[in-house]
Amino acid sequence: MSVTGRALATTLVLCGLGAAACGGTTGGADPGQDRVPVPAAATTAQPATGEATGLAAGAASGSAPTPTAARKPLSGKIVVIDPGHNGQNYRHPAEINKQVDVLTQRKACDTTGTATANGYSEAAFTWDVSQRLDKILKSRGAKVVLTRANNNGWGPCITQRAAIGNKAKANAAISVHADGSGPANHGFHVIIPKKIGGPVDPVVKDSEKLGVDVRNALKRGTDLSYSTYIGKAALDYRSDLGGLNLSTVPKIFVECGNMKNPTEAAKFQQAAFRQKIALSLANGLQQYLTH
């Protein structure tokens, strides 16, 4: 190769490296609002070496290089979203009160959940947030599985909710809830499994990492405080929840706040705030899944 040819190839390689350094990904869109970028820590760029090599090869052959599409940050990841409760649970008391084995005790198949003072149900809240979270995660490349298809039925039982995550071989699973405590209590908390001598034991440490990442993202992305009435620094470790005890994949519950607290109840009924919660949960999941 002549000196001129070597100089041209070197220039092209350097340009390729510069292009790789500028690569990035786009976060999920907030319907009706401006697109929100993925946090810088979650941005994925193409490897500089591969891209530079492709450009140099194209120059040597005299053909134009083919650009490599940037991978979305959650490509290849499987996330299970479990929207707590169901909109018609209250119409099926016999079914949801059926006792099931959660290894540490027997519990009801499911419950109706709580509601705000003016009747906005936890089931409606969790379904809406989960739908928003689903869209954001898919926009980032994840495969998403929901434990229920709508908010117009009952169940599934807590044992089935765990089984859905296990069958999907999820990289992470999250159960979305809101609490129903005394009106003076406020703030969110994340529930993390304990070792129980059961199927959850191998994923307890990973579940804790997931819980901390989601806790941190929810704190950064909303104006919600850590729970003032349960857990320590918004982390609560439990061994009585079937959805966690029976999970073989990293899983957490997130109690997004207290629906009985007037201030938080008002926020939960705002679509923009539910979108903010969903985006924060997505960012926490992405932090866990990519680091």
XYZ file of C-alpha atoms in Angstrom:
291
model
C 0.000 0.000 0.000
C 1.303 3.487 -0.861
C 1.872 6.204 1.731
C -1.240 7.963 0.458
C -3.275 4.754 0.840
C -2.032 4.181 4.385
C -2.912 7.757 5.336
C -6.416 7.382 3.911
C -7.020 4.140 5.821
C -5.715 5.705 9.045
C -8.048 8.685 8.611
C -11.008 6.374 8.066
C -10.172 4.296 11.132
C -10.007 7.419 13.275
C -13.368 8.573 11.928
C -14.799 5.162 12.746
C -13.582 5.405 16.305
C -15.083 8.849 16.641
C -18.437 7.609 15.346
C -18.461 4.739 17.826
C -17.829 7.099 20.696
C -20.943 9.098 19.754
C -23.246 6.045 19.638
C -26.175 5.829 22.083
C -29.671 4.539 22.714
C -33.054 6.142 23.055
C -35.307 5.678 26.065
C -39.041 4.956 26.144
C -41.437 7.702 25.149
C -43.847 9.262 27.565
C -47.176 9.441 25.671
C -48.117 13.075 25.174
C -44.795 14.300 26.535
C -41.260 14.800 25.268
C -39.148 11.697 24.838
C -37.114 10.985 27.959
C -33.505 9.878 27.386
C -32.024 6.745 28.893
C -29.663 7.564 31.779
C -26.070 8.003 30.655
C -24.987 5.000 32.705
C -27.317 2.797 30.664
C -26.231 4.018 27.226
C -24.837 1.318 24.958
C -22.376 2.133 22.170
C -20.990 -0.153 19.472
C -17.465 -1.513 20.127
C -14.934 0.873 18.631
C -12.653 -1.870 17.303
C -15.291 -3.683 15.251
C -16.703 -0.516 13.741
C -13.265 0.860 12.883
C -12.243 -2.448 11.291
C -15.346 -2.422 9.098
C -14.585 1.079 7.844
C -10.973 0.209 7.053
C -12.054 -2.928 5.170
C -14.526 -0.894 3.141
C -11.803 1.561 2.167
C -9.448 -1.203 1.103
C -12.078 -2.855 -1.107
C -13.290 0.417 -2.536
C -16.888 -0.226 -1.383
C -18.917 1.834 1.062
C -19.081 0.354 4.612
C -22.378 -0.965 5.947
C -23.294 0.770 9.250
C -23.982 -1.487 12.221
C -27.322 -0.817 13.964
C -26.852 0.090 17.616
C -28.171 -2.552 19.992
C -30.942 -1.441 22.285
C -29.793 -1.587 25.920
C -32.184 -4.376 26.956
C -31.954 -6.536 23.820
C -31.994 -10.206 24.810
C -33.349 -9.517 28.310
C -36.614 -10.970 29.606
C -38.610 -9.017 32.192
C -41.767 -10.230 33.903
C -44.137 -7.540 35.171
C -46.678 -8.608 37.767
C -49.457 -5.994 38.155
C -50.751 -6.561 41.677
C -54.302 -7.871 42.242
C -57.022 -7.669 39.531
C -59.996 -5.396 38.940
C -62.666 -8.052 39.499
C -61.114 -9.891 42.454
C -63.803 -8.485 44.730
C -66.464 -10.328 42.704
C -64.773 -13.696 43.260
C -64.340 -14.108 47.029
C -64.445 -17.912 46.936
C -61.714 -18.122 44.314
C -59.332 -15.542 45.739
C -59.762 -16.736 49.331
C -58.744 -20.287 48.430
C -55.677 -21.169 50.486
C -52.405 -21.894 48.681
C -49.014 -23.065 49.956
C -46.275 -20.409 49.919
C -43.816 -22.731 51.750
C -43.580 -20.687 54.942
C -47.346 -20.714 55.483
C -50.678 -20.993 53.705
C -52.257 -17.833 52.337
C -55.175 -16.661 50.221
C -54.805 -17.150 46.469
C -54.998 -13.353 46.023
C -56.586 -10.264 47.581
C -58.594 -7.301 46.354
C -55.868 -4.776 47.185
C -56.488 -1.342 48.619
C -57.939 1.928 47.239
C -57.825 5.678 47.755
C -60.508 7.439 49.815
C -62.370 8.336 46.615
C -62.325 4.783 45.275
C -59.339 4.656 42.891
C -58.292 1.026 43.254
C -54.840 -0.409 43.654
C -55.659 -2.867 40.857
C -56.352 0.022 38.445
C -53.167 1.797 39.528
C -50.928 -1.251 39.172
C -52.407 -2.139 35.786
C -51.852 1.358 34.403
C -48.280 1.650 35.701
C -47.493 -1.840 34.405
C -48.818 -1.015 30.932
C -46.618 2.069 30.822
C -43.620 0.113 32.095
C -44.245 -2.570 29.473
C -44.050 -0.015 26.640
C -40.871 1.598 27.950
C -39.056 -1.723 28.406
C -40.069 -2.951 24.951
C -38.838 0.306 23.411
C -35.460 -0.487 24.967
C -35.376 -3.971 23.449
C -36.633 -6.184 26.288
C -39.034 -9.068 25.920
C -41.821 -8.444 28.440
C -44.246 -10.941 29.958
C -47.191 -9.798 32.098
C -48.784 -12.068 34.683
C -52.291 -10.947 33.728
C -53.762 -9.825 30.430
C -56.187 -7.142 31.618
C -57.854 -5.568 34.656
C -61.261 -7.117 34.057
C -60.868 -10.532 35.670
C -59.663 -12.197 38.867
C -56.326 -13.660 39.883
C -54.084 -15.322 38.998
C -53.146 -16.827 42.341
C -49.881 -15.711 43.898
C -48.391 -19.164 43.227
C -49.209 -18.839 39.518
C -47.706 -15.362 39.380
C -44.387 -16.778 40.569
C -44.657 -19.695 38.142
C -45.110 -17.335 35.171
C -41.792 -15.639 35.940
C -40.075 -18.996 36.407
C -41.417 -20.396 33.125
C -40.300 -17.286 31.255
C -36.782 -17.683 32.704
C -36.901 -13.973 33.404
C -33.726 -12.018 33.971
C -35.761 -9.922 36.403
C -39.326 -9.853 37.691
C -41.144 -7.002 39.410
C -44.512 -7.009 41.160
C -46.129 -3.563 41.142
C -48.227 -2.533 44.161
C -49.325 0.391 46.314
C -49.881 0.166 50.057
C -52.914 0.839 52.239
C -51.575 2.108 55.569
C -52.680 4.862 57.945
C -53.313 8.263 56.309
C -50.374 9.907 58.091
C -47.925 7.342 56.713
C -46.272 8.011 53.381
C -43.428 7.013 51.076
C -42.512 3.993 48.948
C -40.661 0.811 49.804
C -39.270 -2.229 48.013
C -39.865 -5.759 49.313
C -36.984 -8.205 48.917
C -37.093 -11.983 49.558
C -35.302 -13.782 52.372
C -33.744 -17.230 52.264
C -36.321 -19.793 53.344
C -34.689 -23.096 52.407
C -36.692 -23.022 49.187
C -36.529 -22.177 45.475
C -35.898 -18.464 46.032
C -32.667 -18.991 47.966
C -30.260 -18.979 44.971
C -31.618 -15.625 43.733
C -31.911 -13.761 47.044
C -28.672 -11.821 46.541
C -29.556 -10.887 42.978
C -33.032 -9.881 44.123
C -31.461 -7.554 46.675
C -29.318 -5.945 43.953
C -32.436 -5.520 41.823
C -34.294 -4.012 44.777
C -31.558 -1.492 45.533
C -31.336 -0.397 41.880
C -35.104 0.066 41.647
C -35.172 1.857 45.015
C -32.486 4.281 43.871
C -34.145 4.951 40.513
C -37.555 5.533 42.077
C -36.037 7.995 44.511
C -34.225 9.865 41.723
C -37.132 9.848 39.297
C -39.988 10.940 41.569
C -40.515 13.207 44.548
C -41.669 10.264 46.656
C -39.876 9.777 49.953
C -38.647 6.562 51.489
C -41.389 4.928 53.547
C -41.847 6.560 56.926
C -43.496 3.512 58.457
C -41.948 0.292 57.151
C -38.529 -1.024 56.208
C -35.125 0.618 56.513
C -34.114 3.093 53.781
C -37.145 1.840 51.828
C -36.007 -1.798 51.870
C -38.159 -4.450 53.563
C -37.088 -8.116 53.706
C -39.894 -10.676 53.941
C -40.433 -14.440 53.857
C -44.243 -14.588 53.783
C -44.993 -13.637 50.168
C -45.692 -16.485 47.768
C -44.763 -14.405 44.747
C -41.233 -14.151 46.161
C -40.847 -17.439 48.040
C -41.653 -19.505 44.966
C -39.592 -17.482 42.505
C -36.515 -19.020 40.889
C -35.650 -15.742 39.147
C -34.583 -12.420 40.726
C -37.801 -10.756 41.868
C -39.014 -7.891 44.028
C -42.256 -6.200 45.037
C -42.454 -2.409 44.904
C -45.008 -0.593 47.039
C -45.095 2.727 45.180
C -46.569 4.622 48.121
C -49.575 4.755 50.419
C -52.963 5.067 48.707
C -54.548 6.116 52.000
C -52.284 9.151 52.264
C -54.151 12.097 50.649
C -51.056 13.603 49.012
C -49.849 10.364 47.469
C -53.376 9.322 46.521
C -53.753 12.535 44.516
C -50.446 11.951 42.722
C -51.307 8.363 41.846
C -54.442 9.541 40.064
C -52.397 11.751 37.708
C -51.397 10.048 34.449
C -48.196 12.089 34.240
C -47.124 10.915 37.691
C -47.878 7.281 36.860
C -45.703 7.717 33.781
C -42.952 9.111 35.992
C -43.181 6.040 38.235
C -43.082 3.686 35.244
C -40.035 5.430 33.783
C -38.252 5.265 37.138
C -38.985 1.540 37.467
C -37.699 0.971 33.928
C -34.502 2.843 34.720
C -33.961 0.765 37.851
C -34.530 -2.471 35.950
C -32.153 -1.345 33.226
C -29.476 -0.457 35.769
C -29.723 -3.965 37.222
C -29.861 -5.768 33.883
C -26.936 -3.989 32.258
C -24.403 -3.791 35.088
